[in-house]
Tab-separated table of C-alpha atoms in Angstrom:
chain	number	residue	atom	x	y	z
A	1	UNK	CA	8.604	3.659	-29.081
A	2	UNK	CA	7.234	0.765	-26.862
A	3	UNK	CA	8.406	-2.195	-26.452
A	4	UNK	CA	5.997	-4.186	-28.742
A	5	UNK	CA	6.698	-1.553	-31.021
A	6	UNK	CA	10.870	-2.148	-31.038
A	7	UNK	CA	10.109	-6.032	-31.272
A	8	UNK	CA	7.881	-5.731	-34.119
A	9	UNK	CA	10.379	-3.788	-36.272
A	10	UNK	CA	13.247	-6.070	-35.594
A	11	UNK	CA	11.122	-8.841	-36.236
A	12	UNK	CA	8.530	-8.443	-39.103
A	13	UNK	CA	4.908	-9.904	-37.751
A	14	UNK	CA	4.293	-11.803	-40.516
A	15	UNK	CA	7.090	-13.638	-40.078
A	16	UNK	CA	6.626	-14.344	-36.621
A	17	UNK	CA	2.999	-15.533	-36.183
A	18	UNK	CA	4.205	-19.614	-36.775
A	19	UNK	CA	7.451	-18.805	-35.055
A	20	UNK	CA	7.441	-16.260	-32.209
A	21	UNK	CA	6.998	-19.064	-29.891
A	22	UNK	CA	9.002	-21.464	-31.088
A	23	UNK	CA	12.977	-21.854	-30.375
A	24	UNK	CA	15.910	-24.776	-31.455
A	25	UNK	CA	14.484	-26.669	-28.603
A	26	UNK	CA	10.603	-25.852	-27.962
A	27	UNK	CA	8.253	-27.417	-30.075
A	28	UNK	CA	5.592	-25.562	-32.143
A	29	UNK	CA	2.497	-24.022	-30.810
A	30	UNK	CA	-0.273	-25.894	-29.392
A	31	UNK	CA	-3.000	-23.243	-29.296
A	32	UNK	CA	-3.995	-20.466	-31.429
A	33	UNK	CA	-5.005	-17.433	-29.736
A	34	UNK	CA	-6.457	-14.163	-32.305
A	35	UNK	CA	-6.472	-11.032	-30.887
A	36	UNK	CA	-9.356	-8.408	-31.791
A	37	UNK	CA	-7.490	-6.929	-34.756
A	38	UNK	CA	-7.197	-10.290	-36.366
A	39	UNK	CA	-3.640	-11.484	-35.304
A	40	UNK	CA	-3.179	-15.258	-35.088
A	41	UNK	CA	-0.591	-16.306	-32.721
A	42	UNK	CA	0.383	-20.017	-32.238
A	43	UNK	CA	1.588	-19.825	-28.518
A	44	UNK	CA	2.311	-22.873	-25.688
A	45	UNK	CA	-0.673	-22.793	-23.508
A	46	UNK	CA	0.561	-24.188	-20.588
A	47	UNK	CA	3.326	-22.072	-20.389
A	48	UNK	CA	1.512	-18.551	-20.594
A	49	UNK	CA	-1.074	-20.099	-18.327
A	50	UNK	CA	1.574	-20.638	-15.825
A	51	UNK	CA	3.485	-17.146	-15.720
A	52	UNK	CA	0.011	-15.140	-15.704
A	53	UNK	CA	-2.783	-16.076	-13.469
A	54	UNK	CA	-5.081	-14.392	-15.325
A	55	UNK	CA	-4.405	-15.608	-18.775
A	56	UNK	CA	-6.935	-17.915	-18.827
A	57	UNK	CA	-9.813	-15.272	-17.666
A	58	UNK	CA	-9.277	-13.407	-20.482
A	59	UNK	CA	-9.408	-15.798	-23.193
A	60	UNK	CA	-12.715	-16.629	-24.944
A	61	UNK	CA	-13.322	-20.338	-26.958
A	62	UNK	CA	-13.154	-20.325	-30.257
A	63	UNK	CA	-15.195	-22.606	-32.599
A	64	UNK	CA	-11.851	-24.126	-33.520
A	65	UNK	CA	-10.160	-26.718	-31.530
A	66	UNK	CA	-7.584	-25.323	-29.171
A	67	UNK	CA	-8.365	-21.486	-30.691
A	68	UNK	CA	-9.075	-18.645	-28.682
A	69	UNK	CA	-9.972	-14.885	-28.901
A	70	UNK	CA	-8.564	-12.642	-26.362
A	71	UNK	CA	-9.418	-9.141	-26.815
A	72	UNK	CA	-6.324	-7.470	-26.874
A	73	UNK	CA	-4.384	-5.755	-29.557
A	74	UNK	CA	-1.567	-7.862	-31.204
A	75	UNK	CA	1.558	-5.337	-30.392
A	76	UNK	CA	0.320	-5.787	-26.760
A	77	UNK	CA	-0.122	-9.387	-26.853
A	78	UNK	CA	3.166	-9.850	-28.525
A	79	UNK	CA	4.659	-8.093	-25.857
A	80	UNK	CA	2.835	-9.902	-23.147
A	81	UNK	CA	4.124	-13.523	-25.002
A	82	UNK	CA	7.737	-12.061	-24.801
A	83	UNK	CA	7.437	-11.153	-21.289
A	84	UNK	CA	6.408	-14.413	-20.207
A	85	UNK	CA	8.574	-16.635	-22.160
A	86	UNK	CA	11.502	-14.710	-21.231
A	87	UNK	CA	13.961	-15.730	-18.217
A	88	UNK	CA	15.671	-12.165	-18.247
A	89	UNK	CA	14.208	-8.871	-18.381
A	90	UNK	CA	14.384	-8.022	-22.084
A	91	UNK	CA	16.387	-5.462	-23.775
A	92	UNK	CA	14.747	-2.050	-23.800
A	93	UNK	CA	15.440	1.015	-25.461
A	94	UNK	CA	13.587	3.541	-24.367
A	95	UNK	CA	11.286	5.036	-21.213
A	96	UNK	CA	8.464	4.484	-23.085
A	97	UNK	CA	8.840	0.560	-23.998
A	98	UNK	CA	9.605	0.241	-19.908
A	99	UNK	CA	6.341	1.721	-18.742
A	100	UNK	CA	4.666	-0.630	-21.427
A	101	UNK	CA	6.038	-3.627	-20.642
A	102	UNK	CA	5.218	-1.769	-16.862
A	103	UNK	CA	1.466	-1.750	-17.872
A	104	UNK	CA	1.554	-5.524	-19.253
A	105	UNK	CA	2.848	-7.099	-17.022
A	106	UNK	CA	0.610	-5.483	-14.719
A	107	UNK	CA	-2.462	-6.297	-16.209
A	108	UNK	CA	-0.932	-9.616	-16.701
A	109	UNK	CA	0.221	-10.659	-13.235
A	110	UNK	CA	3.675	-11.190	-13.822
A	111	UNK	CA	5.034	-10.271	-10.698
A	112	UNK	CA	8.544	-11.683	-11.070
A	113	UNK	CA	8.545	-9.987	-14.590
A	114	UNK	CA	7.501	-6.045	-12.891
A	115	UNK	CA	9.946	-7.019	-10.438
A	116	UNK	CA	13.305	-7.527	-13.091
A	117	UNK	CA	12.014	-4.471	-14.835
A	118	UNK	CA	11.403	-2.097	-12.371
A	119	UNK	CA	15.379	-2.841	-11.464
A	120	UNK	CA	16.414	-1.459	-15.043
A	121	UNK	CA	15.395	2.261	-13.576
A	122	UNK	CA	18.355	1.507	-10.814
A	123	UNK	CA	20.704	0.214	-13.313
A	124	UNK	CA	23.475	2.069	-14.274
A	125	UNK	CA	23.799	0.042	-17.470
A	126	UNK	CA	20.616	0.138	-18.405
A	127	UNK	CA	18.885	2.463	-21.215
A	128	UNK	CA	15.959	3.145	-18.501
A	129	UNK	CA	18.415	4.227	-15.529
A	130	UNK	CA	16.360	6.587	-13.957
A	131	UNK	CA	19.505	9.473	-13.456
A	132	UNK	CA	19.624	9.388	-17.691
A	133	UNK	CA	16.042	10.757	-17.678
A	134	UNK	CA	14.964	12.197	-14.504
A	135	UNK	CA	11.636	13.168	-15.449
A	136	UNK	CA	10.426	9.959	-17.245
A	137	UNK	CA	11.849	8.099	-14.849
A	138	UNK	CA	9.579	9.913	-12.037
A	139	UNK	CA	6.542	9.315	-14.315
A	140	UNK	CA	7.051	6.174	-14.415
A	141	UNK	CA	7.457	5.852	-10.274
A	142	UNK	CA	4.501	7.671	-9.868
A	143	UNK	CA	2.358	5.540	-12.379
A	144	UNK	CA	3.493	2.321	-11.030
A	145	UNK	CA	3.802	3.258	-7.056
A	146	UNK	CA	7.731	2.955	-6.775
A	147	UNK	CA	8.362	5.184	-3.870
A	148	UNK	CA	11.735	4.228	-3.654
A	149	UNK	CA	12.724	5.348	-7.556
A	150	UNK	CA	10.249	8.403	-6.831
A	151	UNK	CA	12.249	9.677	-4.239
A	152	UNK	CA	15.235	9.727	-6.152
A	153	UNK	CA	13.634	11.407	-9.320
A	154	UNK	CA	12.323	13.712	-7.260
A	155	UNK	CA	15.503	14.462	-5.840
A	156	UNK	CA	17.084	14.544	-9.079
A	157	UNK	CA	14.534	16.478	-10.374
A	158	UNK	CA	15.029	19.049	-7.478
A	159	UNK	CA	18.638	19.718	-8.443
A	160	UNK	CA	18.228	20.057	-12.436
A	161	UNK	CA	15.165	21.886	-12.959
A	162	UNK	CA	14.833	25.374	-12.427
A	163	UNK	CA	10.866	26.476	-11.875
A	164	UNK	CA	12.356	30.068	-12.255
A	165	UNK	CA	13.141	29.399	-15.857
A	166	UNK	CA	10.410	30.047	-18.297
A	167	UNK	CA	11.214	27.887	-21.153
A	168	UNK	CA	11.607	24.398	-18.071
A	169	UNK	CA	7.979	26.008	-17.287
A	170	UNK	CA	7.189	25.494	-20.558
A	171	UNK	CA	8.331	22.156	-21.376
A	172	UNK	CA	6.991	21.091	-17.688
A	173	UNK	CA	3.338	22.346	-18.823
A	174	UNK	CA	3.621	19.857	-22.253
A	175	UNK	CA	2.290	16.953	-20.591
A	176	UNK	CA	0.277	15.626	-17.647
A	177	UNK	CA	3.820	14.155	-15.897
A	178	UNK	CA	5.302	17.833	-16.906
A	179	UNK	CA	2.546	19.004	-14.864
A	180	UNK	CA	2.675	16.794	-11.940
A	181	UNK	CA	6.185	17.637	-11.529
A	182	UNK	CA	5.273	21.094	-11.524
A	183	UNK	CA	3.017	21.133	-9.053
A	184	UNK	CA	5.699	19.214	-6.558
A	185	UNK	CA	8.549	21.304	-7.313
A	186	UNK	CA	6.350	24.813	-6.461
A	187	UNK	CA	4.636	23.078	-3.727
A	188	UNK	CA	7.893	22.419	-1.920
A	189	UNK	CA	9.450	25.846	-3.106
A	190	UNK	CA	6.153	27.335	-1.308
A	191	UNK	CA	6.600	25.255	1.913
A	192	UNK	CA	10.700	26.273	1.881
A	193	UNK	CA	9.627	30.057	1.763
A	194	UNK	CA	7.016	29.767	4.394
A	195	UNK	CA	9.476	27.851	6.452
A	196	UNK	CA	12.426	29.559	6.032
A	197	UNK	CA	11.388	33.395	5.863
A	198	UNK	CA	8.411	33.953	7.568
A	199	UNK	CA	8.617	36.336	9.995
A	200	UNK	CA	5.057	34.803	11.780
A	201	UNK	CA	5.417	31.101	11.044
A	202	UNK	CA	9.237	30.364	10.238
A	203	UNK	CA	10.672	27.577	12.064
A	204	UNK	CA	13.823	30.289	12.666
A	205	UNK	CA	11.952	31.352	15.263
A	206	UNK	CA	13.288	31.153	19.060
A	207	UNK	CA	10.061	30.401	21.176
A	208	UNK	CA	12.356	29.527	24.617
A	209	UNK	CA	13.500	33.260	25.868
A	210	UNK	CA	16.541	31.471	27.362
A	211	UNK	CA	17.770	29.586	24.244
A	212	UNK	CA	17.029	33.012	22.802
A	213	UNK	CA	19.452	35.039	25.425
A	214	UNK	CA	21.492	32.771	25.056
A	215	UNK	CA	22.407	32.772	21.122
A	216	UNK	CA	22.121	36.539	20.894
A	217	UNK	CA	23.892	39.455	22.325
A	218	UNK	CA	22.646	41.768	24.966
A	219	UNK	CA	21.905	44.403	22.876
A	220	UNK	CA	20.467	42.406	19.484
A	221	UNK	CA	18.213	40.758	22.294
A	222	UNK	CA	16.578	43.426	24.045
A	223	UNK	CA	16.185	45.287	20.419
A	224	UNK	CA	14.166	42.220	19.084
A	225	UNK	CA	12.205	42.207	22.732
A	226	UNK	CA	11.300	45.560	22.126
A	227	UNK	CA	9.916	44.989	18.680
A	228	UNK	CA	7.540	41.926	19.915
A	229	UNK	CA	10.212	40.146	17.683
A	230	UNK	CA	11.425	36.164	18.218
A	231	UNK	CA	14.479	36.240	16.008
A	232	UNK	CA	17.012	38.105	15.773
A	233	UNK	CA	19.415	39.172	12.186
A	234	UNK	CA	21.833	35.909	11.824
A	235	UNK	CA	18.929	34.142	12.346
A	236	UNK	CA	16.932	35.919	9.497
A	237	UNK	CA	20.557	35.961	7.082
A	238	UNK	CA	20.808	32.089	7.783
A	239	UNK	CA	16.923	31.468	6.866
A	240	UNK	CA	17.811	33.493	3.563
A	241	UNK	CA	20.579	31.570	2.825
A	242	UNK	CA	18.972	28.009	3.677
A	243	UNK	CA	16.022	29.246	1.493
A	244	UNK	CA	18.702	29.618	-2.101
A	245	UNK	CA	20.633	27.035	-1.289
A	246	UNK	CA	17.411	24.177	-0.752
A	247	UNK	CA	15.538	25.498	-3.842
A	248	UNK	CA	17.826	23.917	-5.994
A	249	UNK	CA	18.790	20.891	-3.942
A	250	UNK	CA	17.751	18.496	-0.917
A	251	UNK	CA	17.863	18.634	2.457
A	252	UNK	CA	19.543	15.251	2.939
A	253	UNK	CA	22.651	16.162	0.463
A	254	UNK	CA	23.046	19.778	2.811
A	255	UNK	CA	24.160	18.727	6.065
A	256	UNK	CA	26.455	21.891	6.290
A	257	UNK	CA	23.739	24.320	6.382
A	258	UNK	CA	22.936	22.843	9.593
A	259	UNK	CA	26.376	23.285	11.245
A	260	UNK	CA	28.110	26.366	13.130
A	261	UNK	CA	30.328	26.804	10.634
A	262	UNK	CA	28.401	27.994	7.933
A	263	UNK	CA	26.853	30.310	9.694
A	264	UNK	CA	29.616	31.911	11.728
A	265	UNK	CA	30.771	31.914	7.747
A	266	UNK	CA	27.606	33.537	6.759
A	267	UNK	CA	27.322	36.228	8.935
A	268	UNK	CA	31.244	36.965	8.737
A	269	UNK	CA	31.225	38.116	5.257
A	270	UNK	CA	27.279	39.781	5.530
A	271	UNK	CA	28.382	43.544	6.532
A	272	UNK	CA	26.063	44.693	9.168
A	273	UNK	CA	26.143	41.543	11.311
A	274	UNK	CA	26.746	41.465	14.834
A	275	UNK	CA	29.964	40.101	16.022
A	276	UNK	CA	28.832	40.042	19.677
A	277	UNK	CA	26.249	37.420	18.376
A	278	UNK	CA	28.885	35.246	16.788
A	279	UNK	CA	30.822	35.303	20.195
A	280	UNK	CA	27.493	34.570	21.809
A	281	UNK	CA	27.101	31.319	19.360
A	282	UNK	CA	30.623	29.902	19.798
A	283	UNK	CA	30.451	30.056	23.536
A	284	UNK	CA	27.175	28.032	23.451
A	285	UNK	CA	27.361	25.626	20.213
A	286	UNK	CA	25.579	23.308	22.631
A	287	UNK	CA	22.319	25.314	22.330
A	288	UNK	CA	23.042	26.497	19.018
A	289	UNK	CA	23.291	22.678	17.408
A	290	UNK	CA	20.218	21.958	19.818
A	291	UNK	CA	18.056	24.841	18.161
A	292	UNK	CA	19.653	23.717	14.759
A	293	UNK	CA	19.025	20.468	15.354
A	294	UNK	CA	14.988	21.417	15.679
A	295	UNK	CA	14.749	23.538	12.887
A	296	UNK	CA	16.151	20.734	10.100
A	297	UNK	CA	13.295	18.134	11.671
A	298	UNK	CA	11.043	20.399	10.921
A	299	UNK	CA	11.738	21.178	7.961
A	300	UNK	CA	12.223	18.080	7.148
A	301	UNK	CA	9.101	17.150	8.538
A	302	UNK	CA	7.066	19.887	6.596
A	303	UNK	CA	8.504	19.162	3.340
A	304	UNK	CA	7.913	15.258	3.546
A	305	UNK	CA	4.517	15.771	4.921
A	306	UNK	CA	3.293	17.730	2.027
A	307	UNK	CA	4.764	15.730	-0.376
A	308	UNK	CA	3.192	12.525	0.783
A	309	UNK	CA	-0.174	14.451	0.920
A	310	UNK	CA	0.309	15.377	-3.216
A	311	UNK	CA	1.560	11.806	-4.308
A	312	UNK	CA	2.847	10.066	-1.883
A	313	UNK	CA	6.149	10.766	-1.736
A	314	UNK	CA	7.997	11.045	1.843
A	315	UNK	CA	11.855	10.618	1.372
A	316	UNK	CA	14.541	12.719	0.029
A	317	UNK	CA	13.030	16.305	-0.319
């Protein structure tokens, strides 16, 4: 339900037309605008005129004295009117009545207004708070360029919707936001696999032989030399593991991937893996946290970068 919408129920239009402008201490009307489905509203002329700067463009002379037609529908105009006589961002109940009064005061100009109601998406007390509705809340970034509210839908998005499940496929597919979503969540599931297991392009891979000699044992090294290889098996084990762990949540909330820890963890309780290797890494964390170090920028970098390619998004992935 928009915003006009909620208004107009609570207050019957018919009842309003004298009145909607008028409080205890204002004094009635001094202009009638119509709007092109016949609506008469009796509004203060100066004071529209001064919260929109383009008010006045859109408003065509009537034959009447102080009458003019805008073409606009009423529920939008009514909306605009409350908008701009109101000191607060209005009450709003739903997604839906926040990306209208979005769109209004948009086309309006009312910059101060956009700016009160894009902060209801990071209020916790507010109906529109953008962690009650993840994906509205992103549609609503994306329509109205807030990268900062984008970036954490996305994120949220990230962590509670699972691409792998048909029936969140379905729902995604309902609707061109659905969609949009869609595409970002298997674009970044597509750039995780290509980063993370890869055996040509995988950012696991060792290209300095001596970091490689290093962080591997004799034997593990010389087998993956032989084999025109640049990686040895922790290093595949800990790509796998990055790989579940990221599809369902961000980078920036996973810091622990990234340390020695989990993967002397890891490859402890994987049968199979070489314990000469995990002596190798604990005598030289140095280069281990260095190599570490490279592979999370660049997978931060080639997550961000695609993202901001598909719509612009470049934080939190």
């Amino acid at each position: 339900m928009t915003l006009s919408k909620e208004i107009a129920l609570a207050n019957p239009p018919l009842n309003l037309l004298a009145t909607s402008t008028r409080t205890s201490n204002q004094r009635p009307g001094d202009t009638i605008i119509t709007t092109r489905d016949g609506a008469m509203f009796h509004v203060h002329f100066d004071i529209l005129a001064f919260a929109s700067p383009v008010f006045c463009k859109l408003l065509t002379p009537c034959s009447i004295h102080n009458a003019f037609f805008i073409d606009e529908n009423s529920s939008a105009f009514f909306c605009f009117m409350k908008l701009a006589y109101s000191r607060d961002v209005p009450v709003l109940g739903s997604f839906l009545a926040l990306d209208n009064a979005l769109h209004i005061s948009t086309k309006y100009e009312l910059a101060i207004m956009k700016k009160l109601l894009r902060g209801t998406l990071s209020d916790p007390s507010s109906s529109c708070f953008l962690e009650k509705d993840p994906i509205s809340s992103f549609g609503i970034a994306l329509t109205h360029n807030f990268q900062k509210e984008l970036a954490v839908a996305s994120r949220l998005l990230v962590q509670c919707i699972n691409i792998r499940d048909p029936q969140a496929l379905e729902l995604l597919r309902a609707d061109s936001t659905g969609t949009q979503i869609l595409n970002m969540l298997a674009l970044r599931h597509a750039k995780l696999a290509d980063s993370l297991l890869s055996q040509e392009r995988g950012i696991v891979i060792v290209e300095d032989p001596n970091v490689f000699a290093l962080l591997s044992c004799e034997s593990c090294c010389a087998t993956a030399k032989s084999l025109g290889l640049k990686y040895v098996r922790w290093m595949v084990l800990w790509g796998q593991s990055a790989y579940e762990t990221l599809v369902s949540s961000c980078i920036t909330t996973q810091d622990r991937l990234f340390g020695v820890g989990y993967l002397l963890d890891i490859t402890t309780r994987t049968p199979g893996s070489c314990a000469e290797c995990r002596s190798a890494i604990v005598a030289h964390h140095w280069a281990y946290e260095t190599w570490i170090t490279g592979v999370k920028d660049q997978l931060f970098e080639s997550l961000t970068t695609e993202l901001e390619t598909q719509i612009g998004l470049g934080l939190d992935c």
